PDB file of C-alpha atoms and ligand atoms in Angstrom:
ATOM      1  CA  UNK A 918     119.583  94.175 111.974  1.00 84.00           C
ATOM      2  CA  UNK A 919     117.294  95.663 114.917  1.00 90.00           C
ATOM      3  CA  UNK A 920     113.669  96.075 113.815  1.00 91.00           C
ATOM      4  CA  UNK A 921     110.660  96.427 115.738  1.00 92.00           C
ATOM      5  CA  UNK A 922     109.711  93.662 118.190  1.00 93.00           C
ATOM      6  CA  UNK A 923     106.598  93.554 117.376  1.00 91.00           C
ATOM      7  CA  UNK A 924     107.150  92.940 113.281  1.00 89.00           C
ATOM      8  CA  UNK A 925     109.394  90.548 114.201  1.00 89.00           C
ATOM      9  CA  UNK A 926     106.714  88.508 115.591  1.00 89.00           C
ATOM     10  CA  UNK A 927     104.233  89.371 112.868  1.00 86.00           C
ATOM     11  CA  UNK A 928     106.969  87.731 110.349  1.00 81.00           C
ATOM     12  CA  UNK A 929     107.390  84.961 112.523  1.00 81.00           C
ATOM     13  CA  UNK A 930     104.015  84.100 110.996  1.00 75.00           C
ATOM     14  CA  UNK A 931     102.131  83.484 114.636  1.00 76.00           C
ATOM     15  CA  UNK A 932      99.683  86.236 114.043  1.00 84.00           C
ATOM     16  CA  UNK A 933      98.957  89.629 112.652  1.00 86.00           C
ATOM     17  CA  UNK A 934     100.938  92.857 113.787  1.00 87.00           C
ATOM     18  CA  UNK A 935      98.290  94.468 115.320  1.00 88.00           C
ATOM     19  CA  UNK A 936      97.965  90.796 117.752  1.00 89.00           C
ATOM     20  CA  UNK A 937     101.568  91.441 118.243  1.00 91.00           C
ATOM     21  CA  UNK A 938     100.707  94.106 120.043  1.00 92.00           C
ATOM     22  CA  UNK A 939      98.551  93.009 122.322  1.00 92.00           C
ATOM     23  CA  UNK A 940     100.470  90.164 122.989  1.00 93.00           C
ATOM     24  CA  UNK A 941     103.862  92.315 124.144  1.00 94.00           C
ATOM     25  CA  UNK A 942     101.161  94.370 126.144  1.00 94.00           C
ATOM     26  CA  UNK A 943      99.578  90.850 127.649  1.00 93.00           C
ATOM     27  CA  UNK A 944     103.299  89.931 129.109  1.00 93.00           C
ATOM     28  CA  UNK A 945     103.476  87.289 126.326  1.00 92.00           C
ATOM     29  CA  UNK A 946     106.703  87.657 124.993  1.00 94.00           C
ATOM     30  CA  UNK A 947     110.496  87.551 126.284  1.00 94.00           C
ATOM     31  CA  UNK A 948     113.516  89.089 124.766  1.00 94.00           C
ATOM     32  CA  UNK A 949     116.400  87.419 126.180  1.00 91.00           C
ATOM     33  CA  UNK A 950     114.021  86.098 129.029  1.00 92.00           C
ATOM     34  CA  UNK A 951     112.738  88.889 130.458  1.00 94.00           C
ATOM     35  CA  UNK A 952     109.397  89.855 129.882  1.00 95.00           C
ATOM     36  CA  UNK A 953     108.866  92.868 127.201  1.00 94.00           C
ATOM     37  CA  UNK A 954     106.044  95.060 127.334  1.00 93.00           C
ATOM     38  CA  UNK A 955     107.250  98.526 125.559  1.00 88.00           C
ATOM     39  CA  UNK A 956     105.827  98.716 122.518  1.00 87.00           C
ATOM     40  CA  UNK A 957     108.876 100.577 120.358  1.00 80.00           C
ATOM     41  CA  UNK A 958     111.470  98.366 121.703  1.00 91.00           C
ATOM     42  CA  UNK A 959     114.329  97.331 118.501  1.00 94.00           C
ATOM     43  CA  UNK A 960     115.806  94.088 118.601  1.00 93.00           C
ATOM     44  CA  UNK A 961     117.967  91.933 116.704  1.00 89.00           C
ATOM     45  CA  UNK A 962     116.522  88.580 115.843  1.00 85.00           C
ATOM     46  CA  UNK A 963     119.584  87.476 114.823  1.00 79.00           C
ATOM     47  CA  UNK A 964     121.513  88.180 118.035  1.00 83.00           C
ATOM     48  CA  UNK A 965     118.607  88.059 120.732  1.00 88.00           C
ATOM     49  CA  UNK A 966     116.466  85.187 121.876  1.00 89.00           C
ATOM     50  CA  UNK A 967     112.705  86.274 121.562  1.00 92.00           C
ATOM     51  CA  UNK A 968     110.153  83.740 123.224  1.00 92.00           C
ATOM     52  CA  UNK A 969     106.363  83.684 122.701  1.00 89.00           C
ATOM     53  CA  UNK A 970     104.550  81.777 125.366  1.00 84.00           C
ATOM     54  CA  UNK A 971     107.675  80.295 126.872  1.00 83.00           C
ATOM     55  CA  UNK A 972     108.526  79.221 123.256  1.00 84.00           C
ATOM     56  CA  UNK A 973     111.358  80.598 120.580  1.00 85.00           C
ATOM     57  CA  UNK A 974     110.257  82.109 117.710  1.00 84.00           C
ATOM     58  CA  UNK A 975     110.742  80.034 114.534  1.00 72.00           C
ATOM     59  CA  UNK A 976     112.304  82.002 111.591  1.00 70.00           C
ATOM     60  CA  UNK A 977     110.016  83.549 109.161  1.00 69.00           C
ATOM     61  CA  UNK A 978     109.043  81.123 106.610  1.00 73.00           C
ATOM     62  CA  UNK A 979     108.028  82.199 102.904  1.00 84.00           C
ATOM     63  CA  UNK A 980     104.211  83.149 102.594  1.00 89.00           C
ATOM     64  CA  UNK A 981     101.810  81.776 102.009  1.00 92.00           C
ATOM     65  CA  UNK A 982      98.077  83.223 101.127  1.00 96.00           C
ATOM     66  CA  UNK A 983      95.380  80.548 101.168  1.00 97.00           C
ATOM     67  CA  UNK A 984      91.421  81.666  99.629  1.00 98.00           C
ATOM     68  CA  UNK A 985      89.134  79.032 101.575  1.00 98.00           C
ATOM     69  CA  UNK A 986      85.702  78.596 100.844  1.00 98.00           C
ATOM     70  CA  UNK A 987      84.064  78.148 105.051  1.00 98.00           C
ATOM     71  CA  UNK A 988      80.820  75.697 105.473  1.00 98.00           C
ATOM     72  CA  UNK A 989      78.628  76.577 108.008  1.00 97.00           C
ATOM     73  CA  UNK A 990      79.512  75.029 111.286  1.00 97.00           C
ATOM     74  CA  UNK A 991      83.651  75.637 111.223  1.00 97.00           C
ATOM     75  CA  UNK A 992      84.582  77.859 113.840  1.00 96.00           C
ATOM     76  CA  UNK A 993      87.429  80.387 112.088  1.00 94.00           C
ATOM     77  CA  UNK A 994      90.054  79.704 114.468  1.00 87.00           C
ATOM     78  CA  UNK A 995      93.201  77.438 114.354  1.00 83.00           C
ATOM     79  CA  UNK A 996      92.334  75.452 117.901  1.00 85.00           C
ATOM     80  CA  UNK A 997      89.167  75.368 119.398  1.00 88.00           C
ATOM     81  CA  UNK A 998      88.866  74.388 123.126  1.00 89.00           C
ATOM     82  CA  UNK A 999      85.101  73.357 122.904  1.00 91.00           C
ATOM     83  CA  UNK A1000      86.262  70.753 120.147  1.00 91.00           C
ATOM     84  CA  UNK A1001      84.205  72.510 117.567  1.00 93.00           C
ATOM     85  CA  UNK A1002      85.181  71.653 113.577  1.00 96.00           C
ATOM     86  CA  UNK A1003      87.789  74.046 113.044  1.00 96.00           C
ATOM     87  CA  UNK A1004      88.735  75.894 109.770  1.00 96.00           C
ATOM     88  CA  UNK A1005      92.479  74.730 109.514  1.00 92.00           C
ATOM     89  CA  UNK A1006      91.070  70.456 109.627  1.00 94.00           C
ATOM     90  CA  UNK A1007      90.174  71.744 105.971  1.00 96.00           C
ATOM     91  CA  UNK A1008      93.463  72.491 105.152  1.00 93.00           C
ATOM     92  CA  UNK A1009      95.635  69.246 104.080  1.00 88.00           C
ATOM     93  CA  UNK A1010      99.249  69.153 104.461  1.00 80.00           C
ATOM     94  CA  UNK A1011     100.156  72.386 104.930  1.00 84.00           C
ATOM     95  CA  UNK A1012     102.907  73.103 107.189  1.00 80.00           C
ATOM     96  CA  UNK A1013     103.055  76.694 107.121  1.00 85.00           C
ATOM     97  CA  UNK A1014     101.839  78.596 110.297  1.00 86.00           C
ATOM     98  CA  UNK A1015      98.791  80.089 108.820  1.00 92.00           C
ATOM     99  CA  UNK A1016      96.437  82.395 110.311  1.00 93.00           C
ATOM    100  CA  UNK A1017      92.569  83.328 109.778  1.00 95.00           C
ATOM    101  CA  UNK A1018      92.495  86.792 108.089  1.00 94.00           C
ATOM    102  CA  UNK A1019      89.498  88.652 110.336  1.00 89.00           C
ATOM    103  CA  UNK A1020      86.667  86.195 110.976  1.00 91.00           C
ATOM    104  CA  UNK A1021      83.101  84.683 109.704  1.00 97.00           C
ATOM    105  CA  UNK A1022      80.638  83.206 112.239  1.00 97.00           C
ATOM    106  CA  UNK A1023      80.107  79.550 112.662  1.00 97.00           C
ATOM    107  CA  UNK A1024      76.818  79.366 111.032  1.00 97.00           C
ATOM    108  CA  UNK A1025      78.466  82.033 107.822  1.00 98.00           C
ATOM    109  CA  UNK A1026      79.935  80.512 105.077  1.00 98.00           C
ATOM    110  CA  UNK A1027      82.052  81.649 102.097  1.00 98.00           C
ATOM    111  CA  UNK A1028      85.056  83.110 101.871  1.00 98.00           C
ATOM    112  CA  UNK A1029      88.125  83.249 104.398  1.00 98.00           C
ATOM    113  CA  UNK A1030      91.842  84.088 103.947  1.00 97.00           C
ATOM    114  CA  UNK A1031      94.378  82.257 105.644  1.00 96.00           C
ATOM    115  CA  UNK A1032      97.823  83.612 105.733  1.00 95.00           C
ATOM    116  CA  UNK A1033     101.130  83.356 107.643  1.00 91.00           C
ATOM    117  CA  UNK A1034     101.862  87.283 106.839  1.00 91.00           C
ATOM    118  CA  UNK A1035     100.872  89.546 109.436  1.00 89.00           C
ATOM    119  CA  UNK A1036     101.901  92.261 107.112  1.00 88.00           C
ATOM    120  CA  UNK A1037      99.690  91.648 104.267  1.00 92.00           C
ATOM    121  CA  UNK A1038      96.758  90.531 107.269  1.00 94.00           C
ATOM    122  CA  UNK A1039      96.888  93.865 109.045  1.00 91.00           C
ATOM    123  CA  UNK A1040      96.676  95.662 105.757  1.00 91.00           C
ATOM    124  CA  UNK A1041      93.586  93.657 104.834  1.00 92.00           C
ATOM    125  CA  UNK A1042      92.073  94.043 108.715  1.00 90.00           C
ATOM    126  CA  UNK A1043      93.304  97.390 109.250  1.00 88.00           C
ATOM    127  CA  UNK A1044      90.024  99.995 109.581  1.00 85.00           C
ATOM    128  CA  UNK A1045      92.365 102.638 107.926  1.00 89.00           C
ATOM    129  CA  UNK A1046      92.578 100.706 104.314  1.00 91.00           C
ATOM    130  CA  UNK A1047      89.022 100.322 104.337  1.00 93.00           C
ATOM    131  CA  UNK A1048      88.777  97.074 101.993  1.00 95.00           C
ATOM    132  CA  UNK A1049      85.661  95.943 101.223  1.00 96.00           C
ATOM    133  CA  UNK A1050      84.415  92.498 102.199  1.00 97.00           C
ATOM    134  CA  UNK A1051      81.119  91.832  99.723  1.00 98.00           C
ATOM    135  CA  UNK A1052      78.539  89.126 100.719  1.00 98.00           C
ATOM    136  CA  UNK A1053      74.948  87.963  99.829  1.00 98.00           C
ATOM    137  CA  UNK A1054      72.676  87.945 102.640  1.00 98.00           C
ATOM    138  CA  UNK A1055      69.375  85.754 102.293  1.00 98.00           C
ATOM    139  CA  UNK A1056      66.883  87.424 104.392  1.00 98.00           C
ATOM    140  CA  UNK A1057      63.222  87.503 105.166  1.00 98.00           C
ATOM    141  CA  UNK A1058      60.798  89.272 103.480  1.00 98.00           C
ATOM    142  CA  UNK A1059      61.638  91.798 101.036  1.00 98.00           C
ATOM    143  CA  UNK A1060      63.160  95.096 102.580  1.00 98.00           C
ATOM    144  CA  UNK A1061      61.890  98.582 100.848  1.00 97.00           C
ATOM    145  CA  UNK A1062      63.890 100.707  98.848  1.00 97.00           C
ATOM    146  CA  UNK A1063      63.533 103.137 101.907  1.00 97.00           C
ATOM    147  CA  UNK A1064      65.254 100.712 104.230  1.00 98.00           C
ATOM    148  CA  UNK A1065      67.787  99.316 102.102  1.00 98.00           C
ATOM    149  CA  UNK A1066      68.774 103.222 101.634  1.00 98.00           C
ATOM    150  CA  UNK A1067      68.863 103.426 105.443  1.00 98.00           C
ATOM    151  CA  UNK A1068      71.444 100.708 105.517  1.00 98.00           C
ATOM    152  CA  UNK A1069      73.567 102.432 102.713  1.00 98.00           C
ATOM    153  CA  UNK A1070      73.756 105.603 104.822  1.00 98.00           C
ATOM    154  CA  UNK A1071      74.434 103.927 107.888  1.00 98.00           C
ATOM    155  CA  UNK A1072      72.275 102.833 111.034  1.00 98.00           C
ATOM    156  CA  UNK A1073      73.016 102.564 114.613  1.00 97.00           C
ATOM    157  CA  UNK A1074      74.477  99.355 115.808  1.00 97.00           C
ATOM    158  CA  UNK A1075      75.461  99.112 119.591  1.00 93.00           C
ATOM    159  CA  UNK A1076      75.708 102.820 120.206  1.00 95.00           C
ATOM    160  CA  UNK A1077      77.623 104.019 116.625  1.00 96.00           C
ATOM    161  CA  UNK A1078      76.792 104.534 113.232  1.00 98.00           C
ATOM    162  CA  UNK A1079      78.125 101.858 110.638  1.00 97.00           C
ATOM    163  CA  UNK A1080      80.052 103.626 107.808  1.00 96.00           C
ATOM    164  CA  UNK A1081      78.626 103.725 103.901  1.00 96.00           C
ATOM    165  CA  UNK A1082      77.384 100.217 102.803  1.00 98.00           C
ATOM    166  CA  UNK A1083      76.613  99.320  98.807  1.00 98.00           C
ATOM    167  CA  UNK A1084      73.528  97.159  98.611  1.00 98.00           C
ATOM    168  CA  UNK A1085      72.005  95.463  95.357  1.00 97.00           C
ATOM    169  CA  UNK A1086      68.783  93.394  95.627  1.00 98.00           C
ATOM    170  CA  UNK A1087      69.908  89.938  93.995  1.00 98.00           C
ATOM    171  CA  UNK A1088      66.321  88.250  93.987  1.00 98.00           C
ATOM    172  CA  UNK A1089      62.894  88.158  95.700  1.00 97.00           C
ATOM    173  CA  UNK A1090      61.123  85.058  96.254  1.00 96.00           C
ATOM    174  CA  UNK A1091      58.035  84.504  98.636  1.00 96.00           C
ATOM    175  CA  UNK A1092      59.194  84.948 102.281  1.00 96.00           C
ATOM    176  CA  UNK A1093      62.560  86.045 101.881  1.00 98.00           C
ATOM    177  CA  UNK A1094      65.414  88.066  99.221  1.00 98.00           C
ATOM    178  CA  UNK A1095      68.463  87.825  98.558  1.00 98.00           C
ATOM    179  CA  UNK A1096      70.704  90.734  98.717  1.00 98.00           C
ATOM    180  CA  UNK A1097      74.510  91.478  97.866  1.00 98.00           C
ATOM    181  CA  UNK A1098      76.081  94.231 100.777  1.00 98.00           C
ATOM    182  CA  UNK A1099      79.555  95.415 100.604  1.00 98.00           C
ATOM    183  CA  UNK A1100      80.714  97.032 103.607  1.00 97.00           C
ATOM    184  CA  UNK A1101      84.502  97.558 104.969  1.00 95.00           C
ATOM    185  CA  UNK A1102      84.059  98.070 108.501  1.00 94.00           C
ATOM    186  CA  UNK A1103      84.392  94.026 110.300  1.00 91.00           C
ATOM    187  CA  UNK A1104      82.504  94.649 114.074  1.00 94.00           C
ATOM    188  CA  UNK A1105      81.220  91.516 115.336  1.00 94.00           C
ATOM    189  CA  UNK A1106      78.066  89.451 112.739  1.00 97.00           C
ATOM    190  CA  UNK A1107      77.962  93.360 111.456  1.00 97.00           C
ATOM    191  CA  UNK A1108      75.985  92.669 108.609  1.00 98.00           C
ATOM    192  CA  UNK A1109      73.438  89.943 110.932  1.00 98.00           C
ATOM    193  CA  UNK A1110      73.027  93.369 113.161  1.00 98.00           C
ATOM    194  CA  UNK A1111      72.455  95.480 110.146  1.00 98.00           C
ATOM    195  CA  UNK A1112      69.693  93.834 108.812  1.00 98.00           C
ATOM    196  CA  UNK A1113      68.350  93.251 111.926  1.00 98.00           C
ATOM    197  CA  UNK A1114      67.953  96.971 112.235  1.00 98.00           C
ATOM    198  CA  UNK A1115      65.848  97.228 109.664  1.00 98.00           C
ATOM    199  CA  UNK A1116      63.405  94.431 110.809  1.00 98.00           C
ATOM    200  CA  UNK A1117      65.096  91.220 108.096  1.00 98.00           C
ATOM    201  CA  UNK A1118      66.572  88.807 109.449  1.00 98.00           C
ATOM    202  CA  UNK A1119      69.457  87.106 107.689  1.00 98.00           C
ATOM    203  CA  UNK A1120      68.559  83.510 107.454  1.00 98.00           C
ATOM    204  CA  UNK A1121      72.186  82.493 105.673  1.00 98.00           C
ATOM    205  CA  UNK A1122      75.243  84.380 104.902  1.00 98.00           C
ATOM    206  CA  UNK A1123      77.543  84.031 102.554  1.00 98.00           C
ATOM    207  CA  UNK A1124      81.208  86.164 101.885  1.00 98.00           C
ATOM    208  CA  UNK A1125      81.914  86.182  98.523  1.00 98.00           C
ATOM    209  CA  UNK A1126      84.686  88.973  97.537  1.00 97.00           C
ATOM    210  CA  UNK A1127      87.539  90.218  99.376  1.00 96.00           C
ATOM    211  CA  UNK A1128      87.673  93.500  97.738  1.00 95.00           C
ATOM    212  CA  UNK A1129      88.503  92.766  93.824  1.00 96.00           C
ATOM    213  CA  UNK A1130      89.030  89.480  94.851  1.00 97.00           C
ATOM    214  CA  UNK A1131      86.081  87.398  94.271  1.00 98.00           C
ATOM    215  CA  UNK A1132      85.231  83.519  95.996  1.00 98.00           C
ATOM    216  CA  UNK A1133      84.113  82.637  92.109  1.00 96.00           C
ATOM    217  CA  UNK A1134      83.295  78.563  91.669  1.00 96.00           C
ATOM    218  CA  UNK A1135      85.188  77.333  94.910  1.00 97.00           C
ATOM    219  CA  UNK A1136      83.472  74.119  96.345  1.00 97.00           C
ATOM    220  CA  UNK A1137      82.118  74.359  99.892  1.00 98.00           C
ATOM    221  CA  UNK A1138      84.861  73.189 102.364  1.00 97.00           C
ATOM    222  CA  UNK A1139      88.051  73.447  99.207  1.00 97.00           C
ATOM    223  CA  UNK A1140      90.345  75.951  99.142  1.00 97.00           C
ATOM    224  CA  UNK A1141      92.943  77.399  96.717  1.00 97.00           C
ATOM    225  CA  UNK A1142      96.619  78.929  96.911  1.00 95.00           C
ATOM    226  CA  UNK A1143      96.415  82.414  95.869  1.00 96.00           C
ATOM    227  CA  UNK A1144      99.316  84.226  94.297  1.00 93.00           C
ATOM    228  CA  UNK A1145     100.540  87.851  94.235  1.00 90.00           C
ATOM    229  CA  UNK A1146      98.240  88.926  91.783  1.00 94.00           C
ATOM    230  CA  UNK A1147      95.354  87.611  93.296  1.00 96.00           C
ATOM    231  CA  UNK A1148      96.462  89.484  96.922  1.00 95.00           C
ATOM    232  CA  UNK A1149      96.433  93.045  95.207  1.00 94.00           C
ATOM    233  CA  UNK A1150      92.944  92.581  93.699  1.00 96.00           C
ATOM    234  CA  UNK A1151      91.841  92.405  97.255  1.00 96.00           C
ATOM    235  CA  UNK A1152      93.442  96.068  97.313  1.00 92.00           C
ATOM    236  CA  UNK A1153      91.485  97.726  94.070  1.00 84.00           C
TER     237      UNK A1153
HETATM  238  N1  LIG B1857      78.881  89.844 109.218  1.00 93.74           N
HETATM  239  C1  LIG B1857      78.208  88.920 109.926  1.00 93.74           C
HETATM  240  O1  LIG B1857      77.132  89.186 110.452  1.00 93.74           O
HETATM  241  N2  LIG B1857      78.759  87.695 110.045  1.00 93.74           N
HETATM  242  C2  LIG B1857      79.909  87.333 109.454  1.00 93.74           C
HETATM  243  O2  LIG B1857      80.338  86.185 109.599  1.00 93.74           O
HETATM  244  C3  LIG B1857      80.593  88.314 108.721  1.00 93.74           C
HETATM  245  C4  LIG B1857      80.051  89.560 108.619  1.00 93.74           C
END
């Protein structure tokens, strides 16, 4: 059966759709050794030989969602050059070829999908779906009700507007709160750059919720296998 070259990869588990992309565009991939870069291009996985970095694809394997709860100091990739503790040495004897779903900076903790289906990945990354990613930001001093309004309308980061944020003061202590934001947008330590806008800086971050789909009493550094339930309460 033909499909689109660029699902086919996504299924292979390597990466999300979207990645796909960019990899046909980058010259990455070979159909039948020669290079592919047209993105509508059909082919039959069956039938043709398709080759990511000089290597043939592996057939898809079933999926597998993983909820991991990041320390501080992991850097949310698979491989790091710089030899910097990676996410997937917390995972233990799992052979499937699972992915980071979106990112959280080294010094972020909390919670982080892993996945090997670029489906279900590019429906939780894509912009369009607008999920919401909720975390509690510890930051100094205690921001106004005028400025915590001024991040729920939207302020300027880098040149554009962020979309709608929902923002619930957790606690106040001296120095510093602590303050639950949901937000769906995921541009680069968005919510560091939001509350530096308003003049608090976050001191420690933590993702907690994935839409309906909340980090609850994982340990630091554990994760869990999620099942299908569990994926479409990130979608509520
Ligand atoms: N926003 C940030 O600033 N950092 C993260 O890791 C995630 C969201």
């Amino acid at each position: 059966m033909q499909e689109r070259l660029q699902k086919i990869i996504a299924q292979a588990g390597i990466c999300s759709r979207r990645k796909a992309e960019e990899f046909i565009r980058q010259g990455k991939i070979k159909v039948d050794g020669k290079i592919v870069t047209d993105m509508g291009i059909m082919v039959d996985s069956k039938l043709q030989l398709i080759e990511f970095e000089g290597q043939p694809l592996q057939s898809p394997e079933e999926n597998v969602y993983i909820l991991l709860n990041k320390p501080k100091g992991y850097v949310t990739t698979m491989h790091d050059p710089q030899g910097r503790p990676i996410v997937s040495s917390l995972l233990n004897n799992i052979t499937a070829r699972v992915f980071p779903v979106g990112r959280l900076d080294l010094d972020t903790e909390g919670a982080l999908l892993l996945t090997n289906d670029g489906k279900t990945a590019d429906r939780i990354l894509h912009p369009r779906f607008e999920i919401n990613k909720t975390y509690i930001a510890k930051v100094t001093g205690h921001p106004s009700q005028k400025k915590l309004l001024l991040l729920e309308k939207g302020v300027e980061i880098e040149g554009r507007m962020t979309s709608p944020a929902q923002l619930r003061v957790i606690s106040t202590k001296a120095g510093s709160s602590e303050i639950e934001i949901t937000i769906h947008e995921g541009r680069k330590r968005q919510v560091r750059k939001m509350f530096d806008a308003i003049g608090h800086r976050v001191k420690e971050l933590k993702r907690v919720a994935y839409g309906g789909l909340k980090l609850g009493k994982l340990p630091l550094g554990k994760y869990r296998f999620l099942t299908i339930k569990d994926i479409d309460r990130i979608f509520i």
